[in-house]
Amino acid sequence: MNATLDTMPILILYPHRRCNCRCVMCDIWKDRTASEITPDELHRHLEDIQRLNVQWVVFSGGEPLMHSDLFRLTQLLRCSGIRITLLTTGLLLKLHASRIVDSVDDVIVSLDGPPAIHDQVRRIPGAFARLEAGIAALHEMDPDFHVSARSTVQRLNYRYVRETAKTAHRISCRSVSFLAADMTSQAFNRTPALDVLGQSKLALDEGQILELEGEFAGLLSDWNGTPFLVEDESKLGRILLHFRAQLGLVEPVAPRCNAPWVSAVVESDGTVRPCFFQNPIGNLTEGSLLQVINGPEAVRYRSGLDVSTDPVCKRCVCSLNWKECA
């Protein structure tokens, strides 16, 4: 693959650095900085976004709906015909339902289990009730509005994978996907990375991995072959491999991924990364988006990256394999 990019179909934006949950698997909520991507800053990069033929912008974080002017950002991008996806905790969906339906193409909610487990993981009383009410508000305005659920599997919720899927279906999510908790990178504001004690709060022991394997078998029995469950048996098997590798029982294996060649992550302070988990390749304070994406550090990184052997990639909990560019 080319080290210099002519196109970049996917752009992930962290519009600010705050969150309204206190999840054990993430430290973003500890960040109190006020930095935001402003409409003027985004407008400055619109020409490069168009030149790179960005087709899909994902607002992540943090909680994007805590941004002071999020929907001016979405309007700027939608005027260029770009698909907008919102990743959200769901706590503010009801408050902003009308504007979301008008200016966002689809929503992915974080769902950590049935109600009591979800609230325990989020460490916010009533979090599930607010999430459910938010989805209902979106569908009251547009019954066809696309909401999907994403669940991070870890020690607190691994016994409830099947129930998580049933809960997602009950609250009218179109699909559900699962990924393992990241335990080794500095993503999600973990600087430094989790120590042994921090990892132990997320990791599974051998017996728990076997329980999870049983949960996955039931999940496949319930939903395999339907569009509701995103992962097939092979992809669920990668989650089991991830937890076994964490215990040293197997060698970690990198997923098939082309994220650094088809996407970038832009944080609220201008930091640009090739994916959620890798080190920065530049900052927008140093130049335009195109200049950073094809700057010396970015080109050097892509030229030298072998996904199959890279230590960060081998421990990665997710992957992107954009078919049009694979």
Short mmCIF file of C-alpha atoms in Angstrom, two decimals:
data_model
loop_
_atom_site.label_atom_id
_atom_site.label_comp_id
_atom_site.label_asym_id
_atom_site.label_seq_id
_atom_site.Cartn_x
_atom_site.Cartn_y
_atom_site.Cartn_z
CA MET A 1 0.00 0.00 0.00
CA ASN A 2 1.11 3.53 -0.73
CA ALA A 3 2.72 5.53 2.06
CA THR A 4 1.32 8.76 0.58
CA LEU A 5 -2.46 9.02 0.63
CA ASP A 6 -4.53 10.41 -2.23
CA THR A 7 -7.81 9.41 -0.60
CA MET A 8 -8.89 8.83 2.98
CA PRO A 9 -12.49 7.56 3.17
CA ILE A 10 -12.90 7.75 6.95
CA LEU A 11 -12.20 10.53 9.42
CA ILE A 12 -12.77 10.13 13.16
CA LEU A 13 -13.16 13.36 15.12
CA TYR A 14 -12.92 13.87 18.87
CA PRO A 15 -14.84 17.18 19.03
CA HIS A 16 -13.75 17.73 22.64
CA ARG A 17 -12.20 15.83 25.56
CA ARG A 18 -14.99 15.25 28.06
CA CYS A 19 -17.40 12.46 28.96
CA ASN A 20 -20.47 12.07 31.16
CA CYS A 21 -19.76 8.47 32.22
CA ARG A 22 -17.06 7.08 34.52
CA CYS A 23 -16.36 3.68 32.95
CA VAL A 24 -13.66 1.52 34.48
CA MET A 25 -12.22 0.63 31.04
CA CYS A 26 -11.67 4.26 30.04
CA ASP A 27 -10.07 7.37 31.57
CA ILE A 28 -11.49 10.00 29.22
CA TRP A 29 -13.92 11.09 31.94
CA LYS A 30 -10.95 12.21 34.07
CA ASP A 31 -9.98 14.84 31.49
CA ARG A 32 -11.24 18.32 32.37
CA THR A 33 -9.60 20.28 29.53
CA ALA A 34 -11.91 22.62 27.67
CA SER A 35 -10.38 22.23 24.20
CA GLU A 36 -12.89 21.80 21.38
CA ILE A 37 -12.85 21.59 17.61
CA THR A 38 -14.62 24.80 16.66
CA PRO A 39 -16.69 25.31 13.50
CA ASP A 40 -14.04 27.75 12.24
CA GLU A 41 -11.29 25.17 12.77
CA LEU A 42 -13.26 22.48 10.96
CA HIS A 43 -14.07 24.89 8.12
CA ARG A 44 -10.34 25.51 7.69
CA HIS A 45 -9.87 21.84 6.84
CA LEU A 46 -12.96 21.32 4.67
CA GLU A 47 -11.07 21.74 1.41
CA ASP A 48 -8.58 19.01 2.44
CA ILE A 49 -11.44 16.79 3.61
CA GLN A 50 -12.98 17.11 0.16
CA ARG A 51 -9.62 16.60 -1.64
CA LEU A 52 -9.07 13.42 0.37
CA ASN A 53 -12.55 12.26 -0.65
CA VAL A 54 -13.64 11.65 2.94
CA GLN A 55 -16.93 9.76 2.74
CA TRP A 56 -17.65 9.08 6.39
CA VAL A 57 -17.00 11.13 9.54
CA VAL A 58 -17.41 9.48 12.93
CA PHE A 59 -17.78 11.72 15.98
CA SER A 60 -16.24 9.94 18.93
CA GLY A 61 -14.71 10.93 22.25
CA GLY A 62 -15.64 11.30 25.03
CA GLU A 63 -19.26 12.19 24.58
CA PRO A 64 -19.71 14.26 21.40
CA LEU A 65 -23.07 15.60 22.55
CA MET A 66 -21.32 17.57 25.31
CA HIS A 67 -19.68 19.75 22.63
CA SER A 68 -20.87 23.37 22.76
CA ASP A 69 -21.74 23.58 19.03
CA LEU A 70 -21.74 20.03 17.68
CA PHE A 71 -24.49 20.48 15.13
CA ARG A 72 -22.70 23.30 13.33
CA LEU A 73 -19.89 20.79 12.81
CA THR A 74 -22.28 18.18 11.44
CA GLN A 75 -23.92 20.74 9.13
CA LEU A 76 -20.56 21.76 7.66
CA LEU A 77 -19.79 18.14 6.80
CA ARG A 78 -23.24 17.19 5.57
CA CYS A 79 -23.13 20.08 3.11
CA SER A 80 -20.26 18.15 1.49
CA GLY A 81 -22.37 14.99 1.27
CA ILE A 82 -20.46 13.18 4.00
CA ARG A 83 -22.08 10.47 6.10
CA ILE A 84 -22.14 11.36 9.83
CA THR A 85 -22.07 8.75 12.59
CA LEU A 86 -22.33 9.63 16.26
CA LEU A 87 -20.76 7.40 18.93
CA THR A 88 -22.48 8.16 22.22
CA THR A 89 -23.08 7.09 25.80
CA GLY A 90 -26.75 7.79 25.14
CA LEU A 91 -27.29 9.98 28.19
CA LEU A 92 -28.07 13.09 26.12
CA LEU A 93 -29.93 11.49 23.21
CA LYS A 94 -33.38 12.53 24.38
CA LEU A 95 -32.31 16.15 24.95
CA HIS A 96 -30.91 16.45 21.41
CA ALA A 97 -33.15 13.96 19.58
CA SER A 98 -34.63 16.42 17.10
CA ARG A 99 -31.28 17.83 15.98
CA ILE A 100 -29.70 14.38 15.80
CA VAL A 101 -32.43 13.12 13.47
CA ASP A 102 -32.02 16.23 11.32
CA SER A 103 -28.22 16.30 11.08
CA VAL A 104 -26.80 12.82 11.78
CA ASP A 105 -27.11 9.70 9.63
CA ASP A 106 -26.82 7.07 12.34
CA VAL A 107 -26.00 6.60 16.01
CA ILE A 108 -23.94 3.93 17.77
CA VAL A 109 -24.68 3.66 21.49
CA SER A 110 -22.38 2.11 24.06
CA LEU A 111 -24.25 -0.72 25.78
CA ASP A 112 -22.52 -2.67 28.53
CA GLY A 113 -25.21 -5.16 29.49
CA PRO A 114 -28.76 -5.40 30.78
CA PRO A 115 -29.87 -2.37 32.84
CA ALA A 116 -28.21 -3.04 36.22
CA ILE A 117 -24.93 -4.20 34.65
CA HIS A 118 -24.85 -1.28 32.24
CA ASP A 119 -25.25 1.19 35.12
CA GLN A 120 -22.57 -0.62 37.11
CA VAL A 121 -20.06 -0.41 34.26
CA ARG A 122 -20.93 3.20 33.44
CA ARG A 123 -20.91 4.11 37.14
CA ILE A 124 -23.86 6.45 36.50
CA PRO A 125 -27.18 5.69 38.27
CA GLY A 126 -30.01 5.51 35.77
CA ALA A 127 -27.70 5.48 32.75
CA PHE A 128 -29.59 2.68 31.03
CA ALA A 129 -32.97 4.33 31.56
CA ARG A 130 -31.69 7.53 29.94
CA LEU A 131 -30.20 5.55 27.04
CA GLU A 132 -33.47 3.70 26.46
CA ALA A 133 -35.50 6.91 26.63
CA GLY A 134 -33.12 8.57 24.18
CA ILE A 135 -33.49 5.83 21.60
CA ALA A 136 -37.27 5.95 22.00
CA ALA A 137 -37.18 9.73 21.41
CA LEU A 138 -35.19 9.28 18.19
CA HIS A 139 -37.62 6.66 16.91
CA GLU A 140 -40.63 8.75 17.88
CA MET A 141 -39.34 11.40 15.48
CA ASP A 142 -38.17 8.95 12.83
CA PRO A 143 -39.11 5.27 13.22
CA ASP A 144 -36.47 4.33 10.63
CA PHE A 145 -33.58 6.21 12.21
CA HIS A 146 -30.64 3.82 12.49
CA VAL A 147 -29.37 3.08 16.01
CA SER A 148 -26.92 0.27 16.69
CA ALA A 149 -25.25 -0.92 19.89
CA ARG A 150 -21.61 -1.63 20.66
CA SER A 151 -20.50 -3.49 23.77
CA THR A 152 -17.02 -3.74 25.28
CA VAL A 153 -16.51 -7.12 26.93
CA GLN A 154 -14.61 -7.16 30.23
CA ARG A 155 -14.69 -8.63 33.73
CA LEU A 156 -17.86 -6.88 34.88
CA ASN A 157 -20.09 -7.96 31.99
CA TYR A 158 -18.66 -11.08 30.31
CA ARG A 159 -21.42 -13.26 31.82
CA TYR A 160 -24.11 -11.11 30.20
CA VAL A 161 -23.18 -11.13 26.51
CA ARG A 162 -26.36 -12.93 25.50
CA GLU A 163 -28.48 -10.68 27.66
CA THR A 164 -26.74 -7.63 26.22
CA ALA A 165 -27.79 -8.63 22.71
CA LYS A 166 -31.37 -9.29 23.82
CA THR A 167 -31.43 -5.93 25.58
CA ALA A 168 -30.15 -4.16 22.46
CA HIS A 169 -32.88 -5.81 20.41
CA ARG A 170 -35.55 -4.93 22.98
CA ILE A 171 -34.68 -1.21 22.90
CA SER A 172 -34.87 -1.23 19.08
CA CYS A 173 -31.21 -1.24 18.08
CA ARG A 174 -30.75 -2.47 14.52
CA SER A 175 -27.59 -4.40 15.37
CA VAL A 176 -25.16 -5.22 18.15
CA SER A 177 -21.39 -5.65 18.02
CA PHE A 178 -18.83 -6.77 20.59
CA LEU A 179 -15.16 -6.08 21.15
CA ALA A 180 -12.73 -6.91 23.93
CA ALA A 181 -11.60 -4.28 26.41
CA ASP A 182 -8.28 -2.69 25.48
CA MET A 183 -5.84 -3.32 28.32
CA THR A 184 -2.41 -2.38 26.98
CA SER A 185 -2.48 0.80 24.90
CA GLN A 186 -2.53 4.46 25.94
CA ALA A 187 -5.81 5.05 24.12
CA PHE A 188 -8.81 6.52 25.92
CA ASN A 189 -6.70 9.04 27.86
CA ARG A 190 -4.69 6.37 29.66
CA THR A 191 -1.33 8.01 30.17
CA PRO A 192 0.55 6.03 31.24
CA ALA A 193 -0.99 2.77 30.09
CA LEU A 194 -2.78 0.59 32.65
CA ASP A 195 -0.56 -1.10 35.22
CA VAL A 196 -0.99 -4.74 36.25
CA LEU A 197 -3.67 -3.86 38.81
CA GLY A 198 -5.59 -1.76 36.28
CA GLN A 199 -5.45 -4.54 33.70
CA SER A 200 -6.67 -7.08 36.25
CA LYS A 201 -9.91 -5.13 36.67
CA LEU A 202 -10.71 -5.81 33.00
CA ALA A 203 -9.00 -9.12 32.20
CA LEU A 204 -10.56 -12.58 32.47
CA ASP A 205 -9.00 -15.66 34.03
CA GLU A 206 -9.07 -19.06 32.29
CA GLY A 207 -12.36 -20.12 33.86
CA GLN A 208 -14.02 -16.85 32.95
CA ILE A 209 -12.80 -17.15 29.37
CA LEU A 210 -14.49 -20.55 29.17
CA GLU A 211 -17.69 -18.97 30.48
CA LEU A 212 -17.42 -16.28 27.84
CA GLU A 213 -16.94 -18.95 25.19
CA GLY A 214 -20.23 -20.45 26.31
CA GLU A 215 -21.89 -17.05 26.13
CA PHE A 216 -20.63 -16.64 22.58
CA ALA A 217 -21.97 -20.07 21.63
CA GLY A 218 -25.38 -19.02 22.90
CA LEU A 219 -25.12 -15.68 21.14
CA LEU A 220 -24.43 -17.41 17.83
CA SER A 221 -27.32 -19.79 18.44
CA ASP A 222 -29.60 -16.81 19.00
CA TRP A 223 -28.49 -14.53 16.18
CA ASN A 224 -25.96 -16.09 13.77
CA GLY A 225 -26.87 -15.55 10.14
CA THR A 226 -29.02 -12.53 10.95
CA PRO A 227 -28.01 -8.92 10.28
CA PHE A 228 -28.52 -8.13 13.97
CA LEU A 229 -25.23 -9.68 15.16
CA VAL A 230 -22.27 -7.97 13.49
CA GLU A 231 -19.62 -10.54 14.43
CA ASP A 232 -19.44 -14.08 13.09
CA GLU A 233 -17.88 -17.01 14.94
CA SER A 234 -14.39 -16.12 13.73
CA LYS A 235 -14.57 -12.54 14.98
CA LEU A 236 -15.98 -13.60 18.34
CA GLY A 237 -13.10 -16.07 18.51
CA ARG A 238 -10.69 -13.13 18.26
CA ILE A 239 -12.13 -11.75 21.49
CA LEU A 240 -11.41 -15.04 23.23
CA LEU A 241 -7.89 -15.03 21.76
CA HIS A 242 -7.35 -11.50 23.07
CA PHE A 243 -8.14 -12.51 26.64
CA ARG A 244 -6.05 -15.69 26.37
CA ALA A 245 -3.12 -13.70 25.00
CA GLN A 246 -3.41 -11.34 27.95
CA LEU A 247 -2.78 -14.35 30.23
CA GLY A 248 0.14 -15.51 28.09
CA LEU A 249 -1.69 -18.67 27.04
CA VAL A 250 -1.38 -17.91 23.32
CA GLU A 251 0.55 -15.51 21.13
CA PRO A 252 -1.38 -12.33 20.25
CA VAL A 253 -2.29 -12.13 16.57
CA ALA A 254 -2.94 -8.87 14.75
CA PRO A 255 -6.25 -8.58 12.90
CA ARG A 256 -6.41 -7.81 9.23
CA CYS A 257 -6.54 -4.03 9.20
CA ASN A 258 -5.86 -1.15 6.81
CA ALA A 259 -6.87 1.71 9.12
CA PRO A 260 -3.61 3.73 8.76
CA TRP A 261 -4.08 3.84 4.97
CA VAL A 262 -7.80 4.68 4.87
CA SER A 263 -8.52 6.71 8.01
CA ALA A 264 -7.24 9.09 10.65
CA VAL A 265 -8.24 10.19 14.14
CA VAL A 266 -8.21 13.92 14.89
CA GLU A 267 -8.38 14.94 18.55
CA SER A 268 -9.70 18.21 19.92
CA ASP A 269 -6.20 19.68 20.43
CA GLY A 270 -5.26 18.95 16.81
CA THR A 271 -3.40 15.71 17.46
CA VAL A 272 -3.64 13.36 14.48
CA ARG A 273 -3.29 9.59 14.84
CA PRO A 274 -3.45 6.82 12.23
CA CYS A 275 -5.95 4.96 14.46
CA PHE A 276 -7.26 5.02 18.03
CA PHE A 277 -4.32 3.10 19.45
CA GLN A 278 -1.15 4.19 17.64
CA ASN A 279 1.07 7.18 18.47
CA PRO A 280 0.43 10.59 16.86
CA ILE A 281 1.73 11.32 13.36
CA GLY A 282 1.41 15.10 13.66
CA ASN A 283 -0.74 17.99 14.84
CA LEU A 284 -3.00 20.36 12.92
CA THR A 285 -1.32 23.30 14.64
CA GLU A 286 1.68 22.44 12.43
CA GLY A 287 -0.17 22.56 9.11
CA SER A 288 -3.28 21.60 7.18
CA LEU A 289 -4.91 18.19 7.41
CA LEU A 290 -3.42 17.15 4.08
CA GLN A 291 0.04 18.32 5.13
CA VAL A 292 -0.11 16.28 8.33
CA ILE A 293 -1.61 13.18 6.72
CA ASN A 294 1.18 13.15 4.13
CA GLY A 295 3.85 14.74 6.29
CA PRO A 296 7.27 13.15 6.91
CA GLU A 297 6.25 11.46 10.17
CA ALA A 298 3.06 10.02 8.68
CA VAL A 299 4.80 8.73 5.55
CA ARG A 300 7.63 7.25 7.63
CA TYR A 301 5.12 5.51 9.88
CA ARG A 302 3.08 3.97 7.05
CA SER A 303 6.20 2.97 5.12
CA GLY A 304 7.55 1.02 8.08
CA LEU A 305 4.31 -0.47 9.42
CA ASP A 306 3.84 -4.22 9.22
CA VAL A 307 0.47 -4.83 10.87
CA SER A 308 1.19 -8.53 11.40
CA THR A 309 4.28 -7.86 13.53
CA ASP A 310 3.61 -4.45 15.08
CA PRO A 311 3.28 -4.89 18.88
CA VAL A 312 0.39 -2.42 19.14
CA CYS A 313 -1.47 -4.04 16.26
CA LYS A 314 -0.98 -7.51 17.72
CA ARG A 315 -2.78 -6.42 20.90
CA CYS A 316 -5.47 -4.42 19.11
CA VAL A 317 -9.08 -5.06 20.09
CA CYS A 318 -10.67 -3.81 16.86
CA SER A 319 -9.84 -3.53 13.19
CA LEU A 320 -10.82 -1.67 10.08
CA ASN A 321 -10.73 -3.40 6.72
CA TRP A 322 -12.19 -0.87 4.32
CA LYS A 323 -13.05 -3.01 1.34
CA GLU A 324 -12.89 -0.31 -1.33
CA CYS A 325 -9.25 0.34 -0.43
CA ALA A 326 -8.08 -3.11 0.64
#
